[in-house]
mmCIF file of C-alpha atoms and ligand atoms in Angstrom:
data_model
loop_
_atom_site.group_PDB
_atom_site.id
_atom_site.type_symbol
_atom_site.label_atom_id
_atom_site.label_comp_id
_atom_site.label_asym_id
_atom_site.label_seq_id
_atom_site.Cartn_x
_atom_site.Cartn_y
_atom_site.Cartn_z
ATOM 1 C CA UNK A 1 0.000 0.000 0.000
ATOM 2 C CA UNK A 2 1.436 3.572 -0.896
ATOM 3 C CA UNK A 3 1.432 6.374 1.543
ATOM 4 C CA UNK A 4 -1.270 8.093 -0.245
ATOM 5 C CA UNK A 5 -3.715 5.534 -0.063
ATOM 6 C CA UNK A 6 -7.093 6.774 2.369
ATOM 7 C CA UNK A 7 -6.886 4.869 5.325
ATOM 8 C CA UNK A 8 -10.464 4.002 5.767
ATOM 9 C CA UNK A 9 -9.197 1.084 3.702
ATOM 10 C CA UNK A 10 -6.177 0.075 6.510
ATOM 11 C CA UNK A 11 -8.310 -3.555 7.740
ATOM 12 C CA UNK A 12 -9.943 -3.887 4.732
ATOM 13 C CA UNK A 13 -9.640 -7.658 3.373
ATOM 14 C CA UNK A 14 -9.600 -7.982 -0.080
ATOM 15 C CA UNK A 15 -11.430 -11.019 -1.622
ATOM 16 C CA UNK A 16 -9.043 -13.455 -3.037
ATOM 17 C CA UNK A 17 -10.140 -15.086 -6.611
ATOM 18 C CA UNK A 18 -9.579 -18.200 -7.462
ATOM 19 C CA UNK A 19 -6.392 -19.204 -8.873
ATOM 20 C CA UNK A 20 -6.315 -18.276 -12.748
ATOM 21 C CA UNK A 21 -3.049 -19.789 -14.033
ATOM 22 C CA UNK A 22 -2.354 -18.453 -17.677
ATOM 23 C CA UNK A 23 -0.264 -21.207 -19.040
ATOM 24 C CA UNK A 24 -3.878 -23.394 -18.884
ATOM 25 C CA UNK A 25 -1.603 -26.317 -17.925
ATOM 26 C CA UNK A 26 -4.309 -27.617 -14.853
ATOM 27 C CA UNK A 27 -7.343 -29.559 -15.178
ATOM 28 C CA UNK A 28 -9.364 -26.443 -13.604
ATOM 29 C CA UNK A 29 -11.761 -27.431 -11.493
ATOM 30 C CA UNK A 30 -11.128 -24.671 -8.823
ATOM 31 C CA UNK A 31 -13.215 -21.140 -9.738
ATOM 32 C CA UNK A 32 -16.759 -23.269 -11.219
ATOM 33 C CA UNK A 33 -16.367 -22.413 -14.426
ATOM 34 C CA UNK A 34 -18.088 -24.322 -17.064
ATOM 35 C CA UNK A 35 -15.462 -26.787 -18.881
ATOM 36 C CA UNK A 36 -17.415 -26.627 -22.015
ATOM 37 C CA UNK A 37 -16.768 -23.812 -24.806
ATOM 38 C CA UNK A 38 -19.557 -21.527 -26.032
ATOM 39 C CA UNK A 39 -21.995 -22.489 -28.431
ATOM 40 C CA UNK A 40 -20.713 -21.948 -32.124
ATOM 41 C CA UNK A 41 -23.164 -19.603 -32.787
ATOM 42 C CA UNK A 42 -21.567 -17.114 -30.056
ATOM 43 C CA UNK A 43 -18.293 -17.728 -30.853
ATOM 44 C CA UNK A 44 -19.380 -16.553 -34.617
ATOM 45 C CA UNK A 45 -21.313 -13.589 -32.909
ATOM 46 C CA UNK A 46 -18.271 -12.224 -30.981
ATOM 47 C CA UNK A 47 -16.061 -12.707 -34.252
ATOM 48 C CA UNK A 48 -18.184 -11.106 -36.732
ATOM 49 C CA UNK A 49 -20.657 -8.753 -35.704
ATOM 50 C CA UNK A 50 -19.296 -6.359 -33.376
ATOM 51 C CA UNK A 51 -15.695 -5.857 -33.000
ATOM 52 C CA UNK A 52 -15.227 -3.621 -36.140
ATOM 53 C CA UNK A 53 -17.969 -1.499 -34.171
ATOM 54 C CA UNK A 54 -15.836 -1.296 -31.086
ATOM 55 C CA UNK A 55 -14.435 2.551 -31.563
ATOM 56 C CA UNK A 56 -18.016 3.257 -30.681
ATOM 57 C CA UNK A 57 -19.576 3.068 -27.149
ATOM 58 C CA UNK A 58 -21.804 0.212 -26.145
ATOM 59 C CA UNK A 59 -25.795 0.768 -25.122
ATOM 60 C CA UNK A 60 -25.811 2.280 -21.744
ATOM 61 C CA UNK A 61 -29.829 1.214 -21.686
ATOM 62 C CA UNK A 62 -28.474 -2.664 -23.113
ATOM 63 C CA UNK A 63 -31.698 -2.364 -24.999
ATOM 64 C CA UNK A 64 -31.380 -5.386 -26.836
ATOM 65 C CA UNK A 65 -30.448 -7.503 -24.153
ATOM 66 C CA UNK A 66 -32.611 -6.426 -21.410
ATOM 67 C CA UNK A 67 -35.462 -7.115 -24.119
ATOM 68 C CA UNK A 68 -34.605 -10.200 -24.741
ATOM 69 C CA UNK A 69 -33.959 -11.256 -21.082
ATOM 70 C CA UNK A 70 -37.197 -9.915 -20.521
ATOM 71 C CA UNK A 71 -39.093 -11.827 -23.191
ATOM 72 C CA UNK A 72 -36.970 -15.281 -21.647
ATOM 73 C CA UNK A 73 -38.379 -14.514 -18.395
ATOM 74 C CA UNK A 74 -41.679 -13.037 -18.744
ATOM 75 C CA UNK A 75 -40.768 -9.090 -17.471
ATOM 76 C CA UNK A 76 -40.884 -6.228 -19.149
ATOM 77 C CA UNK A 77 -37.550 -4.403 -19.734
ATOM 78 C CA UNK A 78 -37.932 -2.593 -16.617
ATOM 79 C CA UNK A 79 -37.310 -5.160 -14.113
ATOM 80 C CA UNK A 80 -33.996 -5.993 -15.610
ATOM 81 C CA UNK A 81 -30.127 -4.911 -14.614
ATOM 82 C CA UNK A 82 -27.299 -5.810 -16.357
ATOM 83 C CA UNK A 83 -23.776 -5.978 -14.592
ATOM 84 C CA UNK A 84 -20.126 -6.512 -15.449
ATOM 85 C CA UNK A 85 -20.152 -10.507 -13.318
ATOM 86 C CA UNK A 86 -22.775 -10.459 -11.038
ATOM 87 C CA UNK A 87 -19.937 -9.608 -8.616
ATOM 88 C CA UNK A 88 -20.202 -5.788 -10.172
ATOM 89 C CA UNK A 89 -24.190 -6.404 -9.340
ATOM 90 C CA UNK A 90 -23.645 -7.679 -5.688
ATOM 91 C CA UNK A 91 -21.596 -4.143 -5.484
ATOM 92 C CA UNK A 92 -24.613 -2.038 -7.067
ATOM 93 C CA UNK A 93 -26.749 -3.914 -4.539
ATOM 94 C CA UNK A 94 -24.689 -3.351 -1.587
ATOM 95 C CA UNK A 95 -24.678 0.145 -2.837
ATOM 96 C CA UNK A 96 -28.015 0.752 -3.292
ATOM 97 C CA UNK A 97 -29.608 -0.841 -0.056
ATOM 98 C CA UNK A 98 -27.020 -1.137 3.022
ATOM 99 C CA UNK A 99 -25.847 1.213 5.008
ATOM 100 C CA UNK A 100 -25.246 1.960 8.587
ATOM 101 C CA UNK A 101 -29.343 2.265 9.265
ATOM 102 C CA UNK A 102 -29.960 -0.357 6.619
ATOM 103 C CA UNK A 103 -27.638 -3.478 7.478
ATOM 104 C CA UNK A 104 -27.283 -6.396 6.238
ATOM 105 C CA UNK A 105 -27.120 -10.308 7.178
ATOM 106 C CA UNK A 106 -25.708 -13.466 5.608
ATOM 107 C CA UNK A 107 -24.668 -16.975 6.164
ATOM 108 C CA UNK A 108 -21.144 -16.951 7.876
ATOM 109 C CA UNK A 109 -20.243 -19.674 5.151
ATOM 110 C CA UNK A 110 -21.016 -18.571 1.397
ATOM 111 C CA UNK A 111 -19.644 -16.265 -1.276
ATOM 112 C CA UNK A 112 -16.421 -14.671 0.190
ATOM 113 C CA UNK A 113 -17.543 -11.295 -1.304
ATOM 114 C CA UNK A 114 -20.035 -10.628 0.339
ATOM 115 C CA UNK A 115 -18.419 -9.379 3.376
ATOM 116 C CA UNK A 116 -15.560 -7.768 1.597
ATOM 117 C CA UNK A 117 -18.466 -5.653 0.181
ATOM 118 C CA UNK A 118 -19.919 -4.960 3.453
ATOM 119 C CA UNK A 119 -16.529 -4.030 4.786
ATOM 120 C CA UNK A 120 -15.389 -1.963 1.710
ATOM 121 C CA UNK A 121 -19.004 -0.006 1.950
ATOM 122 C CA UNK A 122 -18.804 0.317 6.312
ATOM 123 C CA UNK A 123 -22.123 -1.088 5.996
ATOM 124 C CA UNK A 124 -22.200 -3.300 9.609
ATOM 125 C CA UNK A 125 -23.208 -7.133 8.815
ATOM 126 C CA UNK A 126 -24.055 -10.411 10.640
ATOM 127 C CA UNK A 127 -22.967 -13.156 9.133
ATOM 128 C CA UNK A 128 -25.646 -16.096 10.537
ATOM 129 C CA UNK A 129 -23.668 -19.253 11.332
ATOM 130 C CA UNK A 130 -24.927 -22.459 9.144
ATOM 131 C CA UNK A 131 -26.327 -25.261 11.285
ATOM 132 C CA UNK A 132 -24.286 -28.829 11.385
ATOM 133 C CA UNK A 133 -23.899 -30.452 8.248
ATOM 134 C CA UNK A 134 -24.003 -26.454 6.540
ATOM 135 C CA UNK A 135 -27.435 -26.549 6.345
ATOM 136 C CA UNK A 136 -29.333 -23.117 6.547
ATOM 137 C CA UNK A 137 -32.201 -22.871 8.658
ATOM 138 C CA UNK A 138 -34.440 -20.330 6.864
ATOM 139 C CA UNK A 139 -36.033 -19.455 10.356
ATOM 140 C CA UNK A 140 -32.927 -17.581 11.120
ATOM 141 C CA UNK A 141 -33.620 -14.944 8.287
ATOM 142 C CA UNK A 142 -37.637 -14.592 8.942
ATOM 143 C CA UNK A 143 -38.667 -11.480 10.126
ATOM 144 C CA UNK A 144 -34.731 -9.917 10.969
ATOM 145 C CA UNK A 145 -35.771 -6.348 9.831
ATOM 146 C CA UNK A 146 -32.654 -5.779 7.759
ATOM 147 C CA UNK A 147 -31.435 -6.400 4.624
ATOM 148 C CA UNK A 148 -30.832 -10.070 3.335
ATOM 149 C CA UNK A 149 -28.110 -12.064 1.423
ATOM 150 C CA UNK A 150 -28.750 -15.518 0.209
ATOM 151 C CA UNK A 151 -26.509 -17.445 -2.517
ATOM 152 C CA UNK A 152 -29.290 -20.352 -3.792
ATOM 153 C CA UNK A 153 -27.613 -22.936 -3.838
ATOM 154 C CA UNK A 154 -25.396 -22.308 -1.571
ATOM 155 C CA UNK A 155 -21.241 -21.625 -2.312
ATOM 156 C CA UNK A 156 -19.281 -23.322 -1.366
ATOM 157 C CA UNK A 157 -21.258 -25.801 -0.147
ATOM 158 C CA UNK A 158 -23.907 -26.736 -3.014
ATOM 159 C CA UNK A 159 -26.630 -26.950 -0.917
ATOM 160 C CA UNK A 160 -30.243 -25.450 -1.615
ATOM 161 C CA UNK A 161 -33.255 -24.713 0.186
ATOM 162 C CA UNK A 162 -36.409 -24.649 -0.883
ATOM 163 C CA UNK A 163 -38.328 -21.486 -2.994
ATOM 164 C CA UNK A 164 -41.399 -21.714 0.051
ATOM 165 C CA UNK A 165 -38.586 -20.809 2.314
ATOM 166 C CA UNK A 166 -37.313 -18.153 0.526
ATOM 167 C CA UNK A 167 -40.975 -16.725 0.191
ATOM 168 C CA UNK A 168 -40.973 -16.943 3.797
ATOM 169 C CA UNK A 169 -37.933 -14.807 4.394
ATOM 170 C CA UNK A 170 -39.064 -12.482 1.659
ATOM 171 C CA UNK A 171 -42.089 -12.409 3.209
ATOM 172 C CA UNK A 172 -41.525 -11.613 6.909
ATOM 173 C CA UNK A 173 -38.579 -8.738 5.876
ATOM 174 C CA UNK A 174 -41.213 -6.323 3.836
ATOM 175 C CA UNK A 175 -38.985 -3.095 4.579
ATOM 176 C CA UNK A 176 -35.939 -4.754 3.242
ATOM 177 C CA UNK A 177 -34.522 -6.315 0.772
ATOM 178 C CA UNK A 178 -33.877 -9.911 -0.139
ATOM 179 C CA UNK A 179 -30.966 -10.770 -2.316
ATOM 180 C CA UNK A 180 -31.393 -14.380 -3.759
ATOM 181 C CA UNK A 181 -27.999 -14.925 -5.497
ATOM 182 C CA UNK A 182 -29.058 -17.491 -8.081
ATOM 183 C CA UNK A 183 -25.189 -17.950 -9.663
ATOM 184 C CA UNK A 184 -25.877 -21.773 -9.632
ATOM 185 C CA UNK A 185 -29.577 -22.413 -10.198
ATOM 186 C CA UNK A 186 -28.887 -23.870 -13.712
ATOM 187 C CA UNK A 187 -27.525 -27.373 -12.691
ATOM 188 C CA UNK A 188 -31.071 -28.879 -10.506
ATOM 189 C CA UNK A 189 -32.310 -26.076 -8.428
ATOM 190 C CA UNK A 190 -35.182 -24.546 -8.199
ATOM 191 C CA UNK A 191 -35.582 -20.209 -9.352
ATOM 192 C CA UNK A 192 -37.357 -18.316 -7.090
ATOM 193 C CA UNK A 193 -38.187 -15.738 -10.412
ATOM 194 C CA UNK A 194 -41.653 -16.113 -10.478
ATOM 195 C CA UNK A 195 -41.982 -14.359 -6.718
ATOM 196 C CA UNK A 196 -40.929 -11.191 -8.011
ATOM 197 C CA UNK A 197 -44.212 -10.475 -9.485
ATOM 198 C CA UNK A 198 -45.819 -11.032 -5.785
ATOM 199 C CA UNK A 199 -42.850 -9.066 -3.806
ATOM 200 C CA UNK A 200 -41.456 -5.742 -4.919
ATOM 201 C CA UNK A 201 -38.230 -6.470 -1.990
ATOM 202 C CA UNK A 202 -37.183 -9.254 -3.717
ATOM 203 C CA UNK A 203 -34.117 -9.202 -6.355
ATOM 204 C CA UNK A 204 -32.902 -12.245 -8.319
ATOM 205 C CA UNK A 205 -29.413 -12.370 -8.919
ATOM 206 C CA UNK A 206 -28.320 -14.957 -12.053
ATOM 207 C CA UNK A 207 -24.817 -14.857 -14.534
ATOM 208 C CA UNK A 208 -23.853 -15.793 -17.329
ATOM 209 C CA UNK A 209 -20.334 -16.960 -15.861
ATOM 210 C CA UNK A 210 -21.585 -20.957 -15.326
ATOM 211 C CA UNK A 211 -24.388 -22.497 -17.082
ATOM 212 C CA UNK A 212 -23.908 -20.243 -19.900
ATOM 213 C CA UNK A 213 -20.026 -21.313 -20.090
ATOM 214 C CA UNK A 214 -19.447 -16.808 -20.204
ATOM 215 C CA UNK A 215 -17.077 -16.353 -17.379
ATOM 216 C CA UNK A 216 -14.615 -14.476 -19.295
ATOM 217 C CA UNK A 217 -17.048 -12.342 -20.871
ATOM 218 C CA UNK A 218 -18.393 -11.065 -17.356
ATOM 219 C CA UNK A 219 -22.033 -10.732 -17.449
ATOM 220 C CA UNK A 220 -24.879 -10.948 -14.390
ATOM 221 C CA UNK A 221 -27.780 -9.872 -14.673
ATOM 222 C CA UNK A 222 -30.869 -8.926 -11.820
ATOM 223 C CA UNK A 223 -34.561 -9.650 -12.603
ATOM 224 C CA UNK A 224 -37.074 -7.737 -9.600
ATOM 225 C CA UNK A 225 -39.444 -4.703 -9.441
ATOM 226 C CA UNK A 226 -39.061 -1.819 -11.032
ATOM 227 C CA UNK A 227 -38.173 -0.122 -8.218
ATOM 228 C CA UNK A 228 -35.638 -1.927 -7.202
ATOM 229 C CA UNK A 229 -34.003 -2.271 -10.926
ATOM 230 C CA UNK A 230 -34.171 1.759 -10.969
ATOM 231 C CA UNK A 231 -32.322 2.134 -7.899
ATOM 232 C CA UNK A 232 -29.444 -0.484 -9.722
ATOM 233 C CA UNK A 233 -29.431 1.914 -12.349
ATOM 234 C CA UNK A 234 -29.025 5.124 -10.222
ATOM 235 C CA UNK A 235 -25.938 3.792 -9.000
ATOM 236 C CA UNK A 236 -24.551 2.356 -12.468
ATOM 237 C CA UNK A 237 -25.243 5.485 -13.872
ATOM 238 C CA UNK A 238 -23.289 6.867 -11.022
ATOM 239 C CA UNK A 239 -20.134 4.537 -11.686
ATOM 240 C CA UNK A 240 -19.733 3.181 -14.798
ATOM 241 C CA UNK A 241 -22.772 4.264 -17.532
ATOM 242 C CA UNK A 242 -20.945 1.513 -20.599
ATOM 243 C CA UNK A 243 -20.398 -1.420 -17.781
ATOM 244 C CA UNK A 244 -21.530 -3.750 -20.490
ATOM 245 C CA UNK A 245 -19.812 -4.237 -23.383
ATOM 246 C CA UNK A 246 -20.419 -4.511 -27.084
ATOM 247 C CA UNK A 247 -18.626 -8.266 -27.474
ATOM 248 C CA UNK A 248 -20.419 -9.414 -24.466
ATOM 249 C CA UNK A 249 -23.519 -8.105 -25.568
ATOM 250 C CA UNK A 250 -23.071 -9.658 -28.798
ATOM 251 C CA UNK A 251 -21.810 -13.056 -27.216
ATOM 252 C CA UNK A 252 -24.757 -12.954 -24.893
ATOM 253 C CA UNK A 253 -27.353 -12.750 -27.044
ATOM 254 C CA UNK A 254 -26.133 -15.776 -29.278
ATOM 255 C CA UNK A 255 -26.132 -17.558 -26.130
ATOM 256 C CA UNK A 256 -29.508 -16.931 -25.151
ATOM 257 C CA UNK A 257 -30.390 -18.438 -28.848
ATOM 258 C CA UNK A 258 -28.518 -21.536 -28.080
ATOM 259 C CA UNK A 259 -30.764 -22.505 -25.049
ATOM 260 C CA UNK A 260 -30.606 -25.699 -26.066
ATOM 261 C CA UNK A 261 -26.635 -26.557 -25.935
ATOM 262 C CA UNK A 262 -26.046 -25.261 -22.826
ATOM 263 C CA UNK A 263 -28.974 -27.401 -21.370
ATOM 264 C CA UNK A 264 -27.561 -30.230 -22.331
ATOM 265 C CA UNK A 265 -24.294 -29.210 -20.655
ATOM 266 C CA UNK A 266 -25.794 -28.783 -17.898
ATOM 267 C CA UNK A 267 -27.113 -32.197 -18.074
ATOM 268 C CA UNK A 268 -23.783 -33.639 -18.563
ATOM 269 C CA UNK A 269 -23.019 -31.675 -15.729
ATOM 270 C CA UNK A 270 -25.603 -33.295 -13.595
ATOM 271 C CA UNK A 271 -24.702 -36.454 -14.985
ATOM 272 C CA UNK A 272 -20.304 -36.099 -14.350
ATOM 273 C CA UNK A 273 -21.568 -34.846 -10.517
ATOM 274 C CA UNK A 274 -23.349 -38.096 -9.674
ATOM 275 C CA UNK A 275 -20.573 -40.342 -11.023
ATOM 276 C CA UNK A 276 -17.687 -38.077 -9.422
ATOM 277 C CA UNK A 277 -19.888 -38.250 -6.526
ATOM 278 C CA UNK A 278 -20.251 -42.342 -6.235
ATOM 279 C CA UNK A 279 -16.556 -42.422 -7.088
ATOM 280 C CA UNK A 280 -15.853 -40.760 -3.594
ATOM 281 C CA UNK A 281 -17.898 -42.751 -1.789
ATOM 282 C CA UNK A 282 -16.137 -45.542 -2.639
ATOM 283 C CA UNK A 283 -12.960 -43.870 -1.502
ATOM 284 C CA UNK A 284 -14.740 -43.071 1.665
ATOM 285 C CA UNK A 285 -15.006 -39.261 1.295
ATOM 286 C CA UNK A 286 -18.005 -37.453 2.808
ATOM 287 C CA UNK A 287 -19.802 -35.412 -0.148
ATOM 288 C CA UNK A 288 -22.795 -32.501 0.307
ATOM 289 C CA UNK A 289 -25.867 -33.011 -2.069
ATOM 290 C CA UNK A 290 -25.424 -30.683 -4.161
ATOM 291 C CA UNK A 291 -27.343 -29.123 -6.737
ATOM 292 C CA UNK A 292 -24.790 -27.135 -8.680
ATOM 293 C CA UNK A 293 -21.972 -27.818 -10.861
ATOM 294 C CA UNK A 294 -19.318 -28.338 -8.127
ATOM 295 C CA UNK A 295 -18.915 -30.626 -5.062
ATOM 296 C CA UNK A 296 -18.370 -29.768 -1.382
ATOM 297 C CA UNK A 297 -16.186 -33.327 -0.577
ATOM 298 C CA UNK A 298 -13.983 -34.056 2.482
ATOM 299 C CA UNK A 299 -11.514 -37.187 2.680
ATOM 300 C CA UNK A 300 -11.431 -39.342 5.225
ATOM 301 C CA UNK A 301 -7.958 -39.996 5.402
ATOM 302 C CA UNK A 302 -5.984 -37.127 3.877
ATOM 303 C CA UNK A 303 -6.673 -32.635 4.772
ATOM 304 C CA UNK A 304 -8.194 -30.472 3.259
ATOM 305 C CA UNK A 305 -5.014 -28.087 2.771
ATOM 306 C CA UNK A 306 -2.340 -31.297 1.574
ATOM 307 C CA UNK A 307 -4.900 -32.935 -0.209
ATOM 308 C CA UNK A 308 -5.220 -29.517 -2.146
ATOM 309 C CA UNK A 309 -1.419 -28.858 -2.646
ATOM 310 C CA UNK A 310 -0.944 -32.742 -3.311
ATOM 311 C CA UNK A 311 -3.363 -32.058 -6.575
ATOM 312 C CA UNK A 312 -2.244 -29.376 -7.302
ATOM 313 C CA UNK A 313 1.470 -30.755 -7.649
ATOM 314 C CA UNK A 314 -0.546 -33.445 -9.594
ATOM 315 C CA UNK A 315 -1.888 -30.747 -12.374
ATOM 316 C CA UNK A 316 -5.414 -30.565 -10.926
ATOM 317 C CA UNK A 317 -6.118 -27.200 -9.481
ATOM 318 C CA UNK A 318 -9.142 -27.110 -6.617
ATOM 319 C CA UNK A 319 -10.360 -24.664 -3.975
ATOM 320 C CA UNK A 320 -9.163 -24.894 -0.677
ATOM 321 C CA UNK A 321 -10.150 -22.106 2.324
ATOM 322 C CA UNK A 322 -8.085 -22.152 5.625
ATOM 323 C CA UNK A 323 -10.319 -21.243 7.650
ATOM 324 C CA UNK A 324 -11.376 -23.196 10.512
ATOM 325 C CA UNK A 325 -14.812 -24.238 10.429
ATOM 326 C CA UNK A 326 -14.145 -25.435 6.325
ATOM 327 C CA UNK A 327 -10.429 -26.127 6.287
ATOM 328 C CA UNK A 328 -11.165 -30.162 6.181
ATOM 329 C CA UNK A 329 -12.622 -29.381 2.821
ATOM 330 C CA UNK A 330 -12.499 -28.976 -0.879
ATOM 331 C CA UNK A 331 -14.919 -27.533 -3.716
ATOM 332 C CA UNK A 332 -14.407 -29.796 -6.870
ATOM 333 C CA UNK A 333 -15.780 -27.928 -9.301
ATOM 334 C CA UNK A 334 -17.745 -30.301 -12.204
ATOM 335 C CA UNK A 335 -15.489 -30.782 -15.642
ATOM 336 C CA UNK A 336 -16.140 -33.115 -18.233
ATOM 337 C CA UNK A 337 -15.962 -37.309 -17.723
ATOM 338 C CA UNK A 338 -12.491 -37.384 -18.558
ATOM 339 C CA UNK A 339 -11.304 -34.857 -16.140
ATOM 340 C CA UNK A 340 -12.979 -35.801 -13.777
ATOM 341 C CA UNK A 341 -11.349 -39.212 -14.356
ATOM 342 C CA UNK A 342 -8.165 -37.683 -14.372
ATOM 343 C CA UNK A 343 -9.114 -35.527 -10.536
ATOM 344 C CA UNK A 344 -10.310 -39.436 -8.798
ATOM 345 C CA UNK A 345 -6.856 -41.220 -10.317
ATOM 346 C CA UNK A 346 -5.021 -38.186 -8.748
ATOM 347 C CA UNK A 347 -7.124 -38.899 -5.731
ATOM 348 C CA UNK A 348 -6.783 -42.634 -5.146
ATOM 349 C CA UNK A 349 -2.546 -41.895 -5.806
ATOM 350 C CA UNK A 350 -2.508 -39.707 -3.056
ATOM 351 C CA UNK A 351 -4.856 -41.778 -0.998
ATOM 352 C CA UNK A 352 -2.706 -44.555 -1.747
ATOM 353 C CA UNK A 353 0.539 -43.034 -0.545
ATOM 354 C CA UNK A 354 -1.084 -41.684 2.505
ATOM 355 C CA UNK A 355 -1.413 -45.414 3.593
HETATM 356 N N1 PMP B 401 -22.274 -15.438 -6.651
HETATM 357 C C1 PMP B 401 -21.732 -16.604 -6.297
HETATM 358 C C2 PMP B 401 -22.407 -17.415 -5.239
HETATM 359 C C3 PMP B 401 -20.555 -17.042 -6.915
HETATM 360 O O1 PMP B 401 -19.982 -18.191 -6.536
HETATM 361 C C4 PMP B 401 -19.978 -16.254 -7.929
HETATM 362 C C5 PMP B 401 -18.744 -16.682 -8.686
HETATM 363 N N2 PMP B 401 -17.670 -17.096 -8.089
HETATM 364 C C6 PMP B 401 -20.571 -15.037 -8.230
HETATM 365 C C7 PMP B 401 -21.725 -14.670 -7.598
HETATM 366 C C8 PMP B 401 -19.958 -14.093 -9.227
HETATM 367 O O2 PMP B 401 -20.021 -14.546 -10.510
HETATM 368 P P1 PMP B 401 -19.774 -13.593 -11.755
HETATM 369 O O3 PMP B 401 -19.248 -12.283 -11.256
HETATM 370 O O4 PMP B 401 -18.802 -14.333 -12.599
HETATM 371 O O5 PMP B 401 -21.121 -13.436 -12.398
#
């Protein structure tokens, strides 16, 4: 840190990403990426159609997108936000709706950012402890009188809870809002979308970073009540008007035309997580159900930390927190059959010469 830089930032912890090695030399099942390309028809869309268009700005509005999103989802226009990642939307949501009257509260194990963005913001948070086994009671978040955080499914754990539940909680908090952070809905789970129409507190987070195989192109998008989406764009419009831009647009709207390819991933998805699953029960590791495209695995016999560096020495690259309460485990993200085959011989090796 320089001398110059303000010192309200002096204990702020900065969220750490994911390893992204460059030399793509890892089977990369660490930041849940999708291991499957993008359709043809939005790798064609990104070549062709816009780049020679890039010395001009992108749509501010996102017109065509947000029309198109809307038409998917049954909205109008209106109760759409586009983001850079949803991480950039989390940001414009923390923005818009915490502060020091207006806190916020979230399970004490999920998405790292959100309490960077609490503490970046000042915006005093209470992160609700999971019960055993990480399971989230949704009794904890009825009726709190503050804002409300909720990745569904879960990360890192995979775990969901049902949309009745979240009506409850969006139910019993009618001053405040109710993030659902839908980043993994697309591999089982169930979207609490069509509650938006009944709640105006509600906002739906989704990306196009997993089931949409987009990470690189960074796009999230938020589908609630008007209200709520113009208060997203008060603060865009306050930060970054072009925060979307023209190749991504382009790429995303291919995508959304190729519905069906990226189902089927998604099915192979479901398919690889089942088998990877049964695999490590056979090598006696302990696995969350989980309804996304990674797994939340511990091994019997071998830690969470060397079992991480030992696959890592290996050429597979996982995630691995030290911290306490997770530090036994590991989120395997879902590749394809043969990397996946590659991550359990790595396994049973380093099983093996544990003893
Ligand atoms: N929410 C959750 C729960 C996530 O795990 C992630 C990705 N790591 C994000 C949001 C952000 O995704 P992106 O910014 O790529 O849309």
């Amino acid at each position: 840190m320089s001398r110059y830089m303000s010192s309200r930032f002096d204990a702020l912890e900065a969220y750490v990403p994911g390893e992204q090695p460059q030399d793509m030399q890892y089977v990369k099942l660490n930041t849940n990426e999708s291991p499957f390309p993008p359709s043809p028809e939005v790798i064609a869309a990104v070549n062709a159609a816009e780049t020679e268009r890039l010395n001009r700005y992108s749509d501010p509005e996102g017109k065509a997108l947000r029309g198109k999103l809307a038409e998917m989802y049954g909205v109008t226009p209106n109760n759409v936000f586009l983001a850079n990642g949803s991480d950039e939307l989390l940001f414009f949501a923390f923005m818009a709706f915490c502060d020091g009257e207006r806190p916020v509260a979230f399970p004490g194990i999920s998405y790292g950012f959100y309490p960077v963005y609490a503490q970046l913001l000042g915006v005093p948070c209470t992160q609700i402890p999971l019960k055993e086994g990480f399971v989230l009671d949704p009794k904890d978040y009825c009726g709190r009188g503050e804002n409300i955080v909720i990745a569904n499914p879960n990360a890192p754990t995979g775990r969901a809870i049902p949309v009745a539940d979240i009506e409850e909680i969006v139910r019993t908090n009618p001053d405040h809002v109710v993030l659902i952070d839908e980043a993994y809905i697309d591999f089982g789970g169930e979207s609490c979308l069509p509650l938006i129409h009944k709640y105006d507190n509600l906002l739906v987070c989704q990306t196009f970073s997993k089931f949409r195989s987009l990470a690189g192109g960074r796009l999230g998008f938020a589908l609630a009540s008007e209200g709520l989406i113009a208060d997203l764009e008060k603060i865009k419009y306050s930060v970054n008007s072009y925060n979307i831009n023209r190749l991504t647009t382009a790429a995303a709207l291919a995508t959304l035309d190729s519905n069906g390819y990226y189902l089927e991933n998604s099915k192979k998805i479901q398919e690889t997580r089942a088998y990877t699953t049964t695999e490590l029960d056979k090598l006696g590791f302990e696995t969350l159900p989980s309804v996304t495209n990674f797994i939340f695995t511990r091994c019997p016999k071998v830690g969470g930390g060397a079992l991480y560096r030992e696959l890592k020495a290996r050429g597979v690259l996982v995630r691995h927190w030290d911290r306490a309460e997770i530090s036994d485990w590991l989120r395997v993200t879902i590749g394809t059959r043969e990397q996946m085959d590659i991550f359990l011989d790595k396994v049973r090796e380093i099983i093996k010469e544990a003893g």
